[in-house]
Amino acid sequence: MIFKASREIEAAIKAQEWNCHVDEQPDGSSSAVITGFNLKCGANIQIYFISAADNDAAVRVFEFIPIPAGKGHDAIHLCNDMNRKFRFTKFVAGPSHIGVEMDMPVETQNPGAVCVELLVRLLNISEEAYPAFQQAFGSAPASPSAPASGNSERY
């Protein structure tokens, strides 16, 4: 099932003339709007707006930057530094990648507009944070894959 929030987020993103597509879980438990952007720093990020309710969404970047072998401890500390620096955005060190998470502050009647605002904030924060991760990881390369949705501009 594609939730109402996903449909509204998709419409709001497309109204900005950005590309995106909608996926749904086979069991109908959630749906996601997926878009991607190239950052000025050279990174490509894929952003998921995941909905499991009609007026709510979680914003996720699952593979913000890869964690090189032996840099897991550095990744945790840098995520903590970034979490102190950027309010309402959470950097998470996974087994092989840094992830970025944002949540809608409250269930809203206009999830599309709220998610476009969160998207713009996420792009600005990503642009600022990515070089710090690259420096800490010994100039780890930008994500090799192009954005799934083909948005070449950075807002």
XYZ file of N, CA and C in Angstrom:
465
model
N 0.839 -1.174 0.000
C 0.000 0.000 0.000
C 0.891 1.246 0.000
N 0.579 2.173 -0.856
C 1.298 3.451 -0.861
C 0.530 4.421 0.034
N 1.189 4.871 1.085
C 0.541 5.739 2.059
C 0.318 7.142 1.497
N -0.669 7.813 2.053
C -1.019 9.172 1.641
C 0.186 10.105 1.733
N 0.964 9.981 2.795
C 2.145 10.838 2.962
C 3.108 10.647 1.794
N 3.308 9.406 1.355
C 4.212 9.151 0.228
C 3.709 9.817 -1.044
N 2.423 9.746 -1.274
C 1.858 10.398 -2.465
C 2.049 11.919 -2.406
N 1.845 12.507 -1.236
C 1.997 13.953 -1.085
C 3.465 14.383 -1.186
N 4.361 13.569 -0.644
C 5.791 13.863 -0.745
C 6.233 13.771 -2.201
N 5.788 12.741 -2.896
C 6.118 12.591 -4.310
C 5.643 13.813 -5.108
N 4.416 14.244 -4.878
C 3.867 15.404 -5.596
C 4.665 16.677 -5.282
N 5.045 16.859 -4.024
C 5.792 18.056 -3.635
C 7.191 18.067 -4.246
N 7.839 16.923 -4.302
C 9.170 16.842 -4.909
C 9.078 17.081 -6.412
N 8.095 16.481 -7.046
C 7.923 16.672 -8.487
C 7.526 18.112 -8.815
N 6.834 18.788 -7.902
C 6.477 20.196 -8.114
C 7.729 21.080 -8.152
N 8.811 20.608 -7.526
C 10.091 21.323 -7.571
C 10.874 20.959 -8.840
N 10.285 20.114 -9.660
C 10.912 19.596 -10.886
C 12.141 18.751 -10.587
N 12.069 18.001 -9.466
C 13.086 17.029 -9.117
C 12.518 15.653 -9.409
N 13.378 14.731 -9.752
C 12.953 13.367 -10.042
C 12.861 12.550 -8.768
N 11.923 11.626 -8.757
C 11.781 10.693 -7.645
C 10.908 9.532 -8.104
N 10.877 8.493 -7.307
C 9.932 7.408 -7.556
C 9.473 6.849 -6.211
N 8.366 6.099 -6.259
C 7.774 5.555 -5.039
C 7.899 4.038 -5.058
N 8.313 3.488 -3.938
C 8.385 2.040 -3.734
C 7.497 1.689 -2.560
N 7.025 0.459 -2.552
C 6.248 0.006 -1.397
C 6.721 -1.366 -0.964
N 6.611 -1.632 0.328
C 6.942 -2.949 0.850
C 5.900 -3.942 0.357
N 6.308 -5.149 -0.014
C 5.336 -6.146 -0.488
C 4.224 -6.446 0.520
N 4.547 -6.358 1.810
C 3.528 -6.642 2.820
C 2.645 -5.435 3.135
N 2.915 -4.295 2.473
C 2.098 -3.102 2.669
C 2.370 -2.345 3.943
N 3.456 -2.685 4.643
C 3.729 -2.045 5.930
C 4.284 -0.630 5.799
N 4.863 -0.306 4.654
C 5.403 1.039 4.461
C 5.579 1.318 2.978
N 5.738 2.593 2.674
C 6.070 3.012 1.313
C 7.149 4.081 1.424
N 7.897 4.268 0.330
C 9.001 5.221 0.369
C 9.090 5.989 -0.936
N 9.362 7.273 -0.803
C 9.694 8.110 -1.949
C 11.211 8.171 -1.971
N 11.799 7.880 -3.118
C 13.252 7.810 -3.231
C 13.710 8.833 -4.261
N 14.690 9.631 -3.871
C 15.270 10.624 -4.771
C 16.774 10.649 -4.534
N 17.495 11.243 -5.444
C 18.941 11.321 -5.295
C 19.455 12.658 -5.787
N 20.568 13.096 -5.218
C 21.166 14.372 -5.596
C 22.678 14.251 -5.633
N 23.289 15.019 -6.526
C 24.736 15.189 -6.554
C 25.053 16.414 -5.717
N 25.984 16.276 -4.796
C 26.425 17.409 -3.998
C 27.599 18.086 -4.693
N 27.828 19.344 -4.376
C 28.942 20.087 -4.968
C 30.289 19.455 -4.634
N 30.370 18.779 -3.491
C 31.625 18.159 -3.077
C 31.927 16.881 -3.853
N 31.024 16.470 -4.731
C 31.247 15.286 -5.553
C 30.504 14.050 -5.092
N 29.900 14.108 -3.944
C 29.169 12.950 -3.430
C 27.804 12.828 -4.110
N 27.342 11.607 -4.214
C 25.987 11.326 -4.692
C 25.244 10.698 -3.524
N 24.093 11.259 -3.173
C 23.337 10.676 -2.065
C 21.943 10.298 -2.530
N 21.478 9.182 -2.002
C 20.128 8.705 -2.280
C 19.321 8.880 -0.998
N 18.191 9.566 -1.114
C 17.393 9.959 0.046
C 16.059 9.231 0.004
N 15.673 8.646 1.129
C 14.421 7.903 1.262
C 13.508 8.652 2.225
N 12.261 8.840 1.813
C 11.209 9.372 2.691
C 10.278 8.198 2.958
N 10.401 7.596 4.127
C 9.700 6.353 4.438
C 8.462 6.659 5.267
N 7.315 6.175 4.796
C 6.038 6.409 5.479
C 5.425 5.085 5.912
N 4.962 5.063 7.134
C 4.207 3.922 7.636
C 2.889 4.406 8.226
N 2.539 5.653 7.904
C 1.285 6.262 8.344
C 0.916 7.326 7.328
N -0.300 7.818 7.395
C -0.764 8.757 6.380
C -0.152 10.154 6.472
N 0.284 10.591 7.629
C 0.779 11.960 7.782
C 2.143 12.021 8.454
N 2.983 11.037 8.198
C 4.266 10.970 8.868
C 5.305 10.407 7.901
N 6.568 10.770 8.096
C 7.644 10.225 7.274
C 8.963 10.309 8.032
N 9.828 9.353 7.745
C 11.192 9.355 8.242
C 12.100 9.594 7.042
N 13.093 10.449 7.194
C 14.012 10.769 6.108
C 15.321 10.045 6.393
N 15.798 9.273 5.411
C 17.005 8.471 5.614
C 17.932 8.525 4.409
N 19.226 8.603 4.698
C 20.283 8.362 3.722
C 21.057 7.181 4.301
N 20.896 6.015 3.704
C 21.479 4.807 4.284
C 22.977 4.689 4.028
N 23.461 5.204 2.913
C 24.876 5.073 2.567
C 25.463 6.451 2.232
N 25.577 7.274 3.253
C 26.097 8.638 3.072
C 27.550 8.604 2.600
N 28.388 7.856 3.312
C 29.791 7.689 2.931
C 30.267 6.349 3.482
N 31.090 5.627 2.703
C 31.603 4.347 3.208
C 32.619 4.565 4.330
N 32.649 3.610 5.258
C 33.632 3.627 6.339
C 34.772 2.698 5.923
N 35.963 3.241 5.749
C 37.088 2.384 5.376
C 37.442 1.399 6.499
N 38.043 0.288 6.115
C 38.473 -0.713 7.095
C 39.373 -0.050 8.134
N 39.133 -0.376 9.386
C 39.949 0.150 10.473
C 39.570 1.544 10.937
N 38.521 2.138 10.355
C 38.130 3.507 10.717
C 36.804 3.554 11.485
N 36.324 2.404 11.950
C 35.045 2.354 12.657
C 35.024 3.227 13.898
N 36.112 3.198 14.671
C 36.194 4.012 15.890
C 36.151 5.502 15.541
N 36.901 5.891 14.497
C 36.882 7.284 14.040
C 35.482 7.683 13.577
N 34.795 6.759 12.908
C 33.450 7.039 12.394
C 32.480 7.350 13.536
N 32.565 6.589 14.597
C 31.677 6.801 15.748
C 31.928 8.182 16.358
N 33.180 8.522 16.545
C 33.513 9.829 17.142
C 33.088 10.976 16.231
N 33.305 10.828 14.929
C 32.915 11.892 14.016
C 31.393 12.027 13.949
N 30.678 10.910 14.007
C 29.208 10.989 14.050
C 28.762 11.760 15.286
N 29.385 11.491 16.422
C 29.048 12.230 17.651
C 29.316 13.719 17.489
N 30.456 14.061 16.873
C 30.765 15.483 16.636
C 29.709 16.131 15.744
N 29.340 15.436 14.678
C 28.338 15.975 13.745
C 26.968 16.079 14.412
N 26.635 15.123 15.268
C 25.342 15.155 15.961
C 25.259 16.337 16.922
N 26.386 16.739 17.490
C 26.396 17.929 18.343
C 26.288 19.201 17.504
N 26.843 19.167 16.308
C 26.874 20.349 15.457
C 25.546 20.613 14.751
N 24.887 19.562 14.281
C 23.677 19.719 13.477
C 22.463 19.240 14.256
N 21.614 20.172 14.599
C 20.415 19.885 15.376
C 19.362 19.218 14.499
N 18.652 18.258 15.027
C 17.553 17.546 14.364
C 18.018 16.642 13.226
N 19.310 16.415 13.119
C 19.868 15.485 12.140
C 20.746 14.513 12.911
N 20.619 13.225 12.578
C 21.406 12.227 13.292
C 22.300 11.491 12.301
N 23.603 11.496 12.573
C 24.565 10.713 11.804
C 24.772 9.406 12.556
N 24.728 8.296 11.825
C 24.769 6.974 12.430
C 25.872 6.155 11.765
N 26.754 5.568 12.567
C 27.799 4.700 12.037
C 27.271 3.273 11.982
N 27.144 2.747 10.786
C 26.746 1.357 10.586
C 27.977 0.495 10.394
N 27.785 -0.762 10.033
C 28.935 -1.652 9.846
C 29.874 -1.216 8.707
N 29.315 -0.626 7.648
C 30.154 -0.287 6.499
C 29.937 1.125 5.963
N 28.907 1.823 6.436
C 28.598 3.171 5.937
C 28.110 4.069 7.071
N 28.293 5.367 6.861
C 27.652 6.361 7.712
C 26.264 6.593 7.130
N 25.262 6.649 7.967
C 23.908 6.983 7.549
C 23.507 8.322 8.137
N 22.477 8.918 7.551
C 21.948 10.187 8.055
C 20.452 10.018 8.241
N 19.933 10.494 9.350
C 18.516 10.360 9.661
C 17.925 11.705 10.079
N 16.712 11.950 9.612
C 15.908 13.091 10.058
C 14.481 12.577 10.201
N 13.753 13.129 11.128
C 12.350 12.776 11.298
C 11.514 14.039 11.259
N 10.291 13.882 10.767
C 9.378 15.026 10.832
C 9.158 15.334 12.302
N 9.205 16.604 12.681
C 9.105 16.947 14.093
C 7.768 16.577 14.724
N 6.739 16.507 13.922
C 5.418 16.168 14.431
C 4.589 15.677 13.255
N 3.623 14.840 13.536
C 2.726 14.425 12.460
C 2.030 15.670 11.922
N 1.990 15.797 10.610
C 1.489 17.030 10.011
C 0.429 16.735 8.959
N -0.388 17.705 8.689
C -1.405 17.571 7.647
C -0.826 17.870 6.265
N 0.422 18.357 6.202
C 1.043 18.693 4.935
C 2.445 18.073 4.843
N 2.532 16.741 4.797
C 3.850 16.097 4.796
C 4.689 16.432 3.569
N 4.067 16.732 2.443
C 4.829 17.072 1.237
C 5.683 18.305 1.437
N 5.078 19.389 1.884
C 5.805 20.649 2.090
C 6.863 20.503 3.180
N 6.536 19.809 4.253
C 7.489 19.613 5.340
C 8.694 18.810 4.836
N 8.449 17.785 4.043
C 9.556 16.957 3.556
C 10.423 17.677 2.534
N 9.853 18.561 1.740
C 10.689 19.364 0.837
C 11.605 20.259 1.669
N 11.082 20.852 2.727
C 11.924 21.677 3.606
C 13.015 20.828 4.257
N 12.661 19.629 4.730
C 13.665 18.742 5.318
C 14.707 18.330 4.283
N 14.279 18.103 3.054
C 15.200 17.740 1.983
C 16.225 18.847 1.760
N 15.774 20.077 1.690
C 16.690 21.203 1.495
C 17.666 21.299 2.673
N 17.170 21.141 3.883
C 18.053 21.169 5.053
C 19.065 20.027 5.002
N 18.581 18.832 4.633
C 19.461 17.672 4.556
C 20.563 17.884 3.520
N 20.230 18.459 2.381
C 21.242 18.727 1.351
C 22.279 19.732 1.846
N 21.834 20.777 2.527
C 22.774 21.769 3.064
C 23.682 21.166 4.130
N 23.120 20.376 5.016
C 23.911 19.729 6.065
C 24.873 18.723 5.450
N 24.409 17.955 4.484
C 25.268 16.971 3.818
C 26.442 17.642 3.137
N 26.167 18.747 2.480
C 27.222 19.494 1.791
C 28.290 19.963 2.776
N 27.869 20.381 3.945
C 28.814 20.868 4.954
C 29.544 19.725 5.663
N 28.856 18.623 5.925
C 29.438 17.533 6.716
C 30.328 16.597 5.901
N 30.015 16.391 4.648
C 30.710 15.381 3.851
C 32.230 15.578 3.828
N 32.733 16.799 3.613
C 34.193 16.972 3.596
C 34.877 16.566 4.905
N 34.221 16.751 6.039
C 34.809 16.343 7.317
C 34.976 14.829 7.370
N 33.986 14.092 6.860
C 34.097 12.636 6.810
C 35.192 12.219 5.830
N 35.258 12.892 4.681
C 36.307 12.570 3.719
C 37.691 12.776 4.332
N 37.869 13.866 5.036
C 39.162 14.158 5.653
C 39.492 13.110 6.717
N 38.534 12.767 7.556
C 38.767 11.794 8.628
C 39.040 10.401 8.087
N 38.461 10.095 6.945
C 38.621 8.760 6.371
C 39.734 8.708 5.332
N 40.597 9.711 5.331
C 41.693 9.701 4.385
C 41.230 9.918 2.963
N 40.355 10.916 2.791
C 39.811 11.250 1.470
C 39.079 10.085 0.836
N 38.219 9.456 1.619
C 37.382 8.381 1.083
C 36.658 8.894 -0.143
N 36.557 8.078 -1.167
C 35.906 8.556 -2.397
C 34.436 8.834 -2.188
N 33.936 9.721 -2.996
C 32.505 9.976 -2.989
C 31.794 8.712 -3.425
N 30.530 8.586 -3.061
C 29.746 7.426 -3.441
C 29.853 7.201 -4.946
N 30.143 5.972 -5.383
C 30.385 5.732 -6.802
C 29.136 5.724 -7.667
N 28.000 5.478 -7.097
C 26.797 5.365 -7.911
C 26.140 6.722 -8.107
N 25.616 6.914 -9.291
C 24.884 8.151 -9.578
C 23.556 8.110 -8.849
N 22.976 9.254 -8.549
C 21.678 9.263 -7.888
C 20.648 8.504 -8.719
N 19.848 7.717 -8.044
C 18.850 6.911 -8.730
C 17.860 7.762 -9.508
N 17.621 8.954 -9.039
C 16.608 9.774 -9.661
C 17.164 10.800 -10.647
N 18.462 10.903 -10.723
C 19.064 11.769 -11.724
C 18.991 13.259 -11.453
N 18.869 13.684 -10.219
C 18.861 15.108 -9.900
C 20.309 15.576 -9.839
N 20.735 16.298 -10.855
C 22.135 16.688 -10.911
C 22.404 17.986 -10.172
N 21.380 18.771 -9.946
C 21.599 20.039 -9.260
C 21.637 19.838 -7.750
N 22.197 20.809 -7.085
C 22.159 20.839 -5.635
C 21.413 22.094 -5.264
N 20.377 21.961 -4.472
C 19.517 23.083 -4.120
C 20.259 24.109 -3.326
